[in-house]
Coordinates of C-alpha atoms and ligand atoms in Angstrom, one line a residue:
X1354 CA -34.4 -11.8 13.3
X1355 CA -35.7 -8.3 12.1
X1356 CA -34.9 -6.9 9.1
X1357 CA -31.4 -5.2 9.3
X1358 CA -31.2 -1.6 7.3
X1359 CA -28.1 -0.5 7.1
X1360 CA -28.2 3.2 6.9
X1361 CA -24.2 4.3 7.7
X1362 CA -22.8 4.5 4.3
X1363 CA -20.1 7.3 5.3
X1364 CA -18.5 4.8 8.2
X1365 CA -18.5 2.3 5.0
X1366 CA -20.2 0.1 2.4
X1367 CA -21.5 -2.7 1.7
X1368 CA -19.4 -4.3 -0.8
X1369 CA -21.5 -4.7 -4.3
X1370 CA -21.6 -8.1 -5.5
X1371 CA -20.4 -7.4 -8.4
X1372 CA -17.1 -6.0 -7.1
X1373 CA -17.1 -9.3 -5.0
X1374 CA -17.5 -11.5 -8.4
X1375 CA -14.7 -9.5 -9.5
X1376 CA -12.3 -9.6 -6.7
X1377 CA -12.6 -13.5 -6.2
X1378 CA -10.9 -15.1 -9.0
X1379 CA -7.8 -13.1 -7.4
X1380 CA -8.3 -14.7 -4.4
X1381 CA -8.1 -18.0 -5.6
X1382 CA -6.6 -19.0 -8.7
X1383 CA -5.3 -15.7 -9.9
X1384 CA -2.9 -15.5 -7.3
X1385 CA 0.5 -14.0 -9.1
X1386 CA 2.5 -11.5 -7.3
X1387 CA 2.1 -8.3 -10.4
X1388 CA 6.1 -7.3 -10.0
X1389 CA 6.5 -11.3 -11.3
X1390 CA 7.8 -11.4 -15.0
X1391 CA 6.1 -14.9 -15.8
X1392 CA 3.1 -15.5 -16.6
X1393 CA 0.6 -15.6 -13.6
X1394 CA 2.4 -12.1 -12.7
X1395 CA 1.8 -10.6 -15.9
X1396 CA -1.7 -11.6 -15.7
X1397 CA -2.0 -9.9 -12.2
X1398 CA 0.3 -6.8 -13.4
X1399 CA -2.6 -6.5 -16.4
X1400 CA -5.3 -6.2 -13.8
X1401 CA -4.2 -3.9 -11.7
X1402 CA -3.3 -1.6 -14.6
X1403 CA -6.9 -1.9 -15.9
X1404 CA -8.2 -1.4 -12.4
X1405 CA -5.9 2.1 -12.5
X1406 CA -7.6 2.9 -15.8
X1407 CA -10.9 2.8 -13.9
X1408 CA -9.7 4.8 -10.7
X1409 CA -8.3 7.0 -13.1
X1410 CA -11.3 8.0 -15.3
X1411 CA -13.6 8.2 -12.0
X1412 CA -11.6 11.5 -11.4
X1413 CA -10.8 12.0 -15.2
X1414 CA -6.8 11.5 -14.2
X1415 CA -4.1 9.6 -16.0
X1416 CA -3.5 6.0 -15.1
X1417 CA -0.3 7.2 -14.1
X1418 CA -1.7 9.7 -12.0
X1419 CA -3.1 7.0 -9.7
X1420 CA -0.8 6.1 -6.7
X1421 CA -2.3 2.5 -5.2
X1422 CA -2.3 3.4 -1.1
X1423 CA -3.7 0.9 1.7
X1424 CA -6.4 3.4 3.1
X1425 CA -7.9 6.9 2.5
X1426 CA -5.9 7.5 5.8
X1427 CA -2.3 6.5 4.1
X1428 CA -3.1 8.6 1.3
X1429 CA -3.7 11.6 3.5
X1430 CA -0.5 11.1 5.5
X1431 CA 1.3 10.3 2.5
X1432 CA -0.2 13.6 0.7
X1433 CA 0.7 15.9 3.6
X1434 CA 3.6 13.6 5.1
X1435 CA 5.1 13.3 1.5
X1436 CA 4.9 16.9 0.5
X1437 CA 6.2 18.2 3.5
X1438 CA 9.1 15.7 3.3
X1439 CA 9.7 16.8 -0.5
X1440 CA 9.8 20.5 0.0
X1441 CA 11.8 20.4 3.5
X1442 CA 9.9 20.4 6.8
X1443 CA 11.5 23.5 8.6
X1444 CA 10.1 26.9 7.6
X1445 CA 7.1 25.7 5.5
X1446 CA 3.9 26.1 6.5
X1447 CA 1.0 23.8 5.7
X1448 CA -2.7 25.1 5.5
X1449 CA -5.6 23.1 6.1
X1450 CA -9.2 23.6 7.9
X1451 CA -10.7 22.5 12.0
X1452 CA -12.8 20.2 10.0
X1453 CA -10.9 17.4 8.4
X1454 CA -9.9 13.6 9.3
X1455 CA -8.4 12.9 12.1
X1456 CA -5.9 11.6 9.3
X1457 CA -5.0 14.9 8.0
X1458 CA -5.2 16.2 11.4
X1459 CA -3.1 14.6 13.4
X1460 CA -0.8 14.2 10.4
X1461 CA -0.7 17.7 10.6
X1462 CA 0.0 17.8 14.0
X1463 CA 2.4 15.0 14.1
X1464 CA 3.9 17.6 11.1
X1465 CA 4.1 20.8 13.3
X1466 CA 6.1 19.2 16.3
X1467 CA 8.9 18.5 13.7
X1468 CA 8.7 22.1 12.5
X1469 CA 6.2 22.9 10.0
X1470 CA 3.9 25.5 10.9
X1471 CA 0.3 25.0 10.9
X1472 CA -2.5 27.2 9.9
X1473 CA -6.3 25.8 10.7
X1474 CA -8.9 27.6 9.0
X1475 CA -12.3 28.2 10.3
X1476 CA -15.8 27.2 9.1
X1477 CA -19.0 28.9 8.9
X1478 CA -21.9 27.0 10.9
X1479 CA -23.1 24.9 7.4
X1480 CA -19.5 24.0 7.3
X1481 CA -17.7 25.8 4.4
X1482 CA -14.6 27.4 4.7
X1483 CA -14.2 30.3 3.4
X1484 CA -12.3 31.0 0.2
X1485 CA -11.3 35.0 1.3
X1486 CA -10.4 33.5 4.7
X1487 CA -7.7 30.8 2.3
X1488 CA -6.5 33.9 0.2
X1489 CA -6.0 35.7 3.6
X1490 CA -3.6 32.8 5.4
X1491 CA -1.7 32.5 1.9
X1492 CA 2.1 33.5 2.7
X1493 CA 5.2 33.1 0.8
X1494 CA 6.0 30.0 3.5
X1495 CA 3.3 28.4 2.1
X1496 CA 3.5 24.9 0.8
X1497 CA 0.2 23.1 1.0
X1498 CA -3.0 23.2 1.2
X1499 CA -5.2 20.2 2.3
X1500 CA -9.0 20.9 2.5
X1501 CA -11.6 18.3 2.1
X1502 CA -14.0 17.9 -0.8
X1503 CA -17.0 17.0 1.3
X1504 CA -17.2 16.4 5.0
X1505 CA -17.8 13.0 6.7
X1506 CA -20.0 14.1 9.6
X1507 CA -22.3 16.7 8.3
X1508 CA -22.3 16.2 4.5
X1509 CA -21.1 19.3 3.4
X1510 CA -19.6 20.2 0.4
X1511 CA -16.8 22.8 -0.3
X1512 CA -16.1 25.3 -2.8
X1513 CA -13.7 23.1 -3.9
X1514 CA -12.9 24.9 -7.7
X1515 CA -12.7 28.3 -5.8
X1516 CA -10.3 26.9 -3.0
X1517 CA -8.0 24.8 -5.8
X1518 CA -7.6 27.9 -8.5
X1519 CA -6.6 30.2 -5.0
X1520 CA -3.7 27.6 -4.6
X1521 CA -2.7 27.1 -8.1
X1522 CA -2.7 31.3 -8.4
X1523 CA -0.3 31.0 -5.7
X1524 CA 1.7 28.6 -7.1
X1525 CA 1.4 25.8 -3.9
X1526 CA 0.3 22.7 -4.0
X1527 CA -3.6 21.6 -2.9
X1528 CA -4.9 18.5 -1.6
X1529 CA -7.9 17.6 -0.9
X1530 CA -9.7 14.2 1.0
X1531 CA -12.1 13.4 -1.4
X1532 CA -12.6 10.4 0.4
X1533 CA -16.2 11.0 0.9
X1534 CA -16.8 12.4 -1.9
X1535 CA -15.5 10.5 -4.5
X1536 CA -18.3 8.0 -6.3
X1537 CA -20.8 10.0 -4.8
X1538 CA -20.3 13.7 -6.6
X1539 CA -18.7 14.1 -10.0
X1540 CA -14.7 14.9 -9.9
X1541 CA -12.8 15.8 -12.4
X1542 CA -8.9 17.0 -11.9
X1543 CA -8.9 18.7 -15.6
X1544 CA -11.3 21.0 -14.7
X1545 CA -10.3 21.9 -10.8
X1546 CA -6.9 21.9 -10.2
X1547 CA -6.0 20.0 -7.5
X1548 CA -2.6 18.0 -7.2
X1549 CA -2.9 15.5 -4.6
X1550 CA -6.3 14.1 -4.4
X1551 CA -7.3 11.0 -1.1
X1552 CA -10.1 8.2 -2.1
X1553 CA -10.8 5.1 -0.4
X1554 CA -12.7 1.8 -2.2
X1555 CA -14.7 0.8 0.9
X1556 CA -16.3 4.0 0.9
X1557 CA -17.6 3.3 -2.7
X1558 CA -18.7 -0.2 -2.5
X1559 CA -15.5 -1.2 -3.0
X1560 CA -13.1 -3.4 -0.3
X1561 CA -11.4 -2.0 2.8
X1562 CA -7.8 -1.7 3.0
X1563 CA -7.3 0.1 -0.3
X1564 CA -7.1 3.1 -1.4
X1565 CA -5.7 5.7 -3.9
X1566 CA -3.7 9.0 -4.2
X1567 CA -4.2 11.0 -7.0
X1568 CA -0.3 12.8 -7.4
X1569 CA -0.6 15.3 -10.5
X1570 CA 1.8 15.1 -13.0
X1571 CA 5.3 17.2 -11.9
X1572 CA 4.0 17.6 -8.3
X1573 CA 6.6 16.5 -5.5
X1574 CA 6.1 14.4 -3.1
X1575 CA 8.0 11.8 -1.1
X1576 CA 7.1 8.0 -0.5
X1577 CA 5.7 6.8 3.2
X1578 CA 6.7 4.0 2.4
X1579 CA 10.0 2.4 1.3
X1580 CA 11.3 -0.6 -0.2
X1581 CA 10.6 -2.9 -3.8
X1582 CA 9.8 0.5 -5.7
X1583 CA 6.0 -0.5 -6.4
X1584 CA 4.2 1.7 -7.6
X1585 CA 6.7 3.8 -9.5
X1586 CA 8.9 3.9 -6.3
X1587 CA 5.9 6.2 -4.1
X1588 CA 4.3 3.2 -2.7
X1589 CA 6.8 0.3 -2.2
X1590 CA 4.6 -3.1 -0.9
X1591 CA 3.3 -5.9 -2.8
X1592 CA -0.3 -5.0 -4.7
X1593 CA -3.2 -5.8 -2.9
X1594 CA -3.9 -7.3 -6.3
X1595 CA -7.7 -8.3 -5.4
X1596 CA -8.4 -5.3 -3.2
X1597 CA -7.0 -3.4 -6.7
X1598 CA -9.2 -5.0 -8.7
X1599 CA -12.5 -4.8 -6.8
X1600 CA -11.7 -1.0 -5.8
X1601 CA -11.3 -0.4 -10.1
X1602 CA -14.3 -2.4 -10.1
X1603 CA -16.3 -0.2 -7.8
X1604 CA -14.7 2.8 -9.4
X1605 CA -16.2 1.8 -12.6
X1606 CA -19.5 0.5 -11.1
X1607 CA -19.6 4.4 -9.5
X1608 CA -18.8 6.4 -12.5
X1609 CA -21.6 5.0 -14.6
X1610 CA -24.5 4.4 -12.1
X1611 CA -23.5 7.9 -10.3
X1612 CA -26.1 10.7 -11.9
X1613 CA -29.3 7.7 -11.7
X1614 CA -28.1 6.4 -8.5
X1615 CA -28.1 10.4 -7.0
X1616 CA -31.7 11.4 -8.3
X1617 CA -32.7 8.2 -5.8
X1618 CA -30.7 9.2 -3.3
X1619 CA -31.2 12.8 -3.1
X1620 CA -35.3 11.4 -3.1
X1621 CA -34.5 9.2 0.2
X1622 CA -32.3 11.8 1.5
X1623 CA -35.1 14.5 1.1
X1624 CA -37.7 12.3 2.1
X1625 CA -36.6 11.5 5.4
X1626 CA -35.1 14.9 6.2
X1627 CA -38.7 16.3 6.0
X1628 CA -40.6 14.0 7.5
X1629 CA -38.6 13.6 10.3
X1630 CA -38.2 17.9 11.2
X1631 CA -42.2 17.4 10.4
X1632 CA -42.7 14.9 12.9
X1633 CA -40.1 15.4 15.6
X1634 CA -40.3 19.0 17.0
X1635 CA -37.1 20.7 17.4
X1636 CA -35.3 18.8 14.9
X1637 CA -32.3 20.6 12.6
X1638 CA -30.9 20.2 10.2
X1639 CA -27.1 20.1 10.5
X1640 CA -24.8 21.3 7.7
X1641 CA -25.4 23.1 4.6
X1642 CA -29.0 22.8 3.2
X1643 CA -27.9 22.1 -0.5
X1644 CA -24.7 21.7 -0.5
X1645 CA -24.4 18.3 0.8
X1646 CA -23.4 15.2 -0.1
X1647 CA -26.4 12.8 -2.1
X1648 CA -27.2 10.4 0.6
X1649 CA -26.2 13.1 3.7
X1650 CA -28.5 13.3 6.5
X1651 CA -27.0 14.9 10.0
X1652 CA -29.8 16.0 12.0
X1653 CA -30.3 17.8 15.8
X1654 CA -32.8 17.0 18.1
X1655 CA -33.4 19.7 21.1
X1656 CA -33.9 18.5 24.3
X1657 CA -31.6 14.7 23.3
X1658 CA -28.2 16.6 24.1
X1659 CA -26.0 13.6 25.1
X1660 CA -28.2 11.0 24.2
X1661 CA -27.5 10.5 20.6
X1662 CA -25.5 7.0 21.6
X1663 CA -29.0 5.8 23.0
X1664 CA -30.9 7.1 20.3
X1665 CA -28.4 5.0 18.3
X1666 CA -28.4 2.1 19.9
X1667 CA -32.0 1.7 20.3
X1668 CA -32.5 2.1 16.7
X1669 CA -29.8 -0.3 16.8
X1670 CA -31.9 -2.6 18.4
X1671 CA -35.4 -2.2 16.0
X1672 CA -32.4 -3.4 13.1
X1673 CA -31.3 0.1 11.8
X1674 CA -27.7 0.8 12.0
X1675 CA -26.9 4.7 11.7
X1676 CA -23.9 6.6 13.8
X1677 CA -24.2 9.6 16.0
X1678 CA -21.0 11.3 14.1
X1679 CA -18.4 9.6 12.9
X1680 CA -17.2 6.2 12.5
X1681 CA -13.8 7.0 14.6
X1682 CA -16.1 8.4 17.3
X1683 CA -16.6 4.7 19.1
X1684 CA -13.1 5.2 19.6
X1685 CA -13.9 8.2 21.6
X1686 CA -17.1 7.5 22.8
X1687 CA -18.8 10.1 24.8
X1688 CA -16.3 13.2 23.2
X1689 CA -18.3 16.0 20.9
X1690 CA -17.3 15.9 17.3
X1691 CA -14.3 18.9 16.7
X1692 CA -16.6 19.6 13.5
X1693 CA -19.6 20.4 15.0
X1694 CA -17.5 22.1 17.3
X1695 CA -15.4 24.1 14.6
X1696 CA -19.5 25.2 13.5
X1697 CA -19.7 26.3 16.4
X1698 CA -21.9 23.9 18.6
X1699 CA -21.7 24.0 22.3
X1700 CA -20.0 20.6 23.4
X1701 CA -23.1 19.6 24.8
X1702 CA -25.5 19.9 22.0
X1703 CA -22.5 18.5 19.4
X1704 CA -23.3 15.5 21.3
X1705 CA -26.7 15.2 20.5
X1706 CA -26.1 15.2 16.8
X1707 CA -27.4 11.3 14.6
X1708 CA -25.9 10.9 11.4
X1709 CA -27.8 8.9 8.4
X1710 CA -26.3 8.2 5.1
X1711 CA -27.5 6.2 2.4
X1712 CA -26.5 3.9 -0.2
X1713 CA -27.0 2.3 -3.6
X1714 CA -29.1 -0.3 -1.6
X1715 CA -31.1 1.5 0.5
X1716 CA -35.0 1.8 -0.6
X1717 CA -38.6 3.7 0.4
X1718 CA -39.9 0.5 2.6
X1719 CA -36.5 1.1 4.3
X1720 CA -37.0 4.6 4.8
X1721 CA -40.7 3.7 5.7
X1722 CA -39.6 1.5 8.5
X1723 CA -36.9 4.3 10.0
X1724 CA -39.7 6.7 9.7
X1725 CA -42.3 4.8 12.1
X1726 CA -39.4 4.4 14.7
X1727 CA -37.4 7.3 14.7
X1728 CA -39.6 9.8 15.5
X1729 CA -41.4 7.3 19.0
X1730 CA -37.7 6.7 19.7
X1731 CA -36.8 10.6 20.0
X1732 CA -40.3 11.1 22.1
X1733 CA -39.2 8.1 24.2
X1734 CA -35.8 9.4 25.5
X1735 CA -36.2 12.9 25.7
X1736 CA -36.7 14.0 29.2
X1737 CA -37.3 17.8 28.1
X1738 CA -36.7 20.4 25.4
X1739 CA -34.1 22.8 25.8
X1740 CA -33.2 24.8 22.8
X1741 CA -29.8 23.6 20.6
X1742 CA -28.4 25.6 18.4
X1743 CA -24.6 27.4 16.5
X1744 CA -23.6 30.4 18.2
X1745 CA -22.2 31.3 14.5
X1746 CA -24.4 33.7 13.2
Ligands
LIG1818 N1 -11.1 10.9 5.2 C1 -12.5 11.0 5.4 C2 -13.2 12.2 5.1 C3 -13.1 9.8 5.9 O1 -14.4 9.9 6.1 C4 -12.4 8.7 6.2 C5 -13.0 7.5 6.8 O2 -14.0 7.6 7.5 C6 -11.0 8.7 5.9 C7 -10.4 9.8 5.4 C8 -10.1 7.5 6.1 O3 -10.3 6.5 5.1 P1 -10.0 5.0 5.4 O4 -11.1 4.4 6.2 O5 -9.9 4.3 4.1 O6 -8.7 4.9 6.1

């Protein structure tokens, strides 16, 4: 069999093998349930708590700022879900922006048909809201904010500082998915003032099925889910004790290989983003052109509108795995991305759009090998050029 590269780091990760090591004996003979006061509890009680510590200092938060969640998608719902629940759903309004999650989304939705009002606010074609076009929607109703801290499809990242100090000024609460961005781009919670903060291990070469909520100190917020009183009563379940500890693991792993690790991927990322618009006519780049996540590549090729899944699937078959938007988008396959839309794409070009992203694996003969295919398998499918582009100015 060929070589496979995996290249689609924002669907997930490959898990490092030292989280693995770290996970295992917790699979086997560390098996003690951490609410248990003997012994093989305690131990498991102590390992979560450490792996807290490291979740903790990747955002520089308090241990017992750490909420352990099943999913960056739980801790969205529960951040927007749990807010809403602890300030009274009728009358409040909660702001957020067209291009986040499908988690905050249709929580947000699944929020405004029980009475909380809904404000979506734009993007510019890179992306970015707008921090006037926050300070404009603020109203006394106001009770959340949720905006992400970098964006899954396209890489880019907010003005997350700006966006944070507008809600603290007005005294609501701010959330933000950092689900993407967390491992990848320093975040610190001391220094921007967010309250309610999503990350998920698997996106971190970490496991799946765990994730975290930051909930600041004195901010309010409901459980999701009820019962035992785990984690101080906001997250009732039994620990994912392993998941725990591999996601502190990977926390740990991120926070101290972070700033090397980036000046290699920012090289790969670079690297392939001008070679292929070099190579492939009528290639964009999508998203901003700095501000973008490390390992970030979303790119537009005129004249492939629509064929992005073939383009995808026959780099599939030369043993490169990349996506075509998001991961959630085999669920609706064939449907333009709502965030190339909300940057103002025509739904026919937003399907043309292929989305790389790197990780701490990845190499230069793997970026060689993409670079010898990608640009025949563009030439191959494209049955004519037609021009692509944001009718944002
Ligand atoms: N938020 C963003 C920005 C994501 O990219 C994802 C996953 O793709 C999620 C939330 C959901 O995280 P999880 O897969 O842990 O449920």
């Amino acid at each position: 069999m060929a070589l496979r590269i995996y290249m689609d780091h924002a669907a997930t990760t490959p898990v490092d093998p030292r989280v693995a090591s770290a996970m295992e004996p917790y699979l086997r003979a560390e098996f003690g349930n951490a609410s248990s006061l003997h012994e093989p509890g305690r131990r498991a009680r102590a390992a979560v708590e450490e792996a807290r510590e490291r979740v903790a200092a990747l955002i520089s938060a308090s241990p017992d700022e750490i909420v352990f969640t099943a999913s960056g998608t739980e801790s969205n719902n529960m951040a927007l879900a749990g807010t809403a629940d602890a300030s009274g759903l009728s009358g409040a309004r909660i702001i957020t922006s067209a291009i986040e999650h499908p988690s905050v989304l249709e929580t947000a939705r699944h929020l405004s048909r029980r009475g909380t009002m809904v404000t979506s606010l734009p993007v510019n074609d890179e992306g970015l809201v707008d921090p006037a076009a926050l300070l404009a929607a603020l109203r006394p109703e106001v009770r959340l904010i949720s905006i992400m801290a970098a964006n899954n499809v396209v890489g880019t990242i907010q003005f997350l500082t700006e966006l944070a100090q507008m809600a603290r000024e007005s005294g609501v609460l701010f959330h933000t998915d950092a689900v993407q961005a967390a491992g990848k781009i320093p975040l610190n919670v001391r220094e921007t003032p967010v309250d309610l903060m999503s990350i998920s291990a698997h996106k971190l070469h970490g496991p799946k099925g765990v994730g975290a909520l930051y909930v600041r100190r004195g901010a309010r917020i409901e459980p999701l889910i009820r019962g035992g009183g785990q984690e101080r009563g906001l997250r009732s379940a039994t620990e994912n004790v392993a998941g725990i500890v591999g996601f502190g693991c990977a926390a740990e792993l991120a926070r101290t290989t972070m700033a090397a690790e980036n000046v290699k991927l920012v090289a790969l990322r670079d690297r392939i983003i001008g070679a292929v618009i070099e190579r492939v006519p009528g290639t964009n780049l999508i998203g901003h052109p700095t501000r973008r996540l490390p390992g970030h590549i979303c790119l537009g090729f005129h004249g492939l509108e629509g064929e992005a899944i073939k383009l995808l699937l026959e780099l599939d078959e030369a043993g490169i795995a990349i996506s075509s938007g998001s991961a959630c988008s085999a669920h609706h396959a064939g449907e333009p991305s709502h965030v190339l839309l909300a940057m103002g794409f025509d739904p026919v070009c937003a399907r043309g759009s292929l989305r790389i992203t790197l990780g701490r694996f990845n190499t230069h003969k793997e970026v060689d090998r993409l670079l010898k295919i990608l640009p025949n398998a563009v030439a191959s499918l494209r049955p004519g050029m037609t021009r692509c582009a944001t009718t944002k100015p």
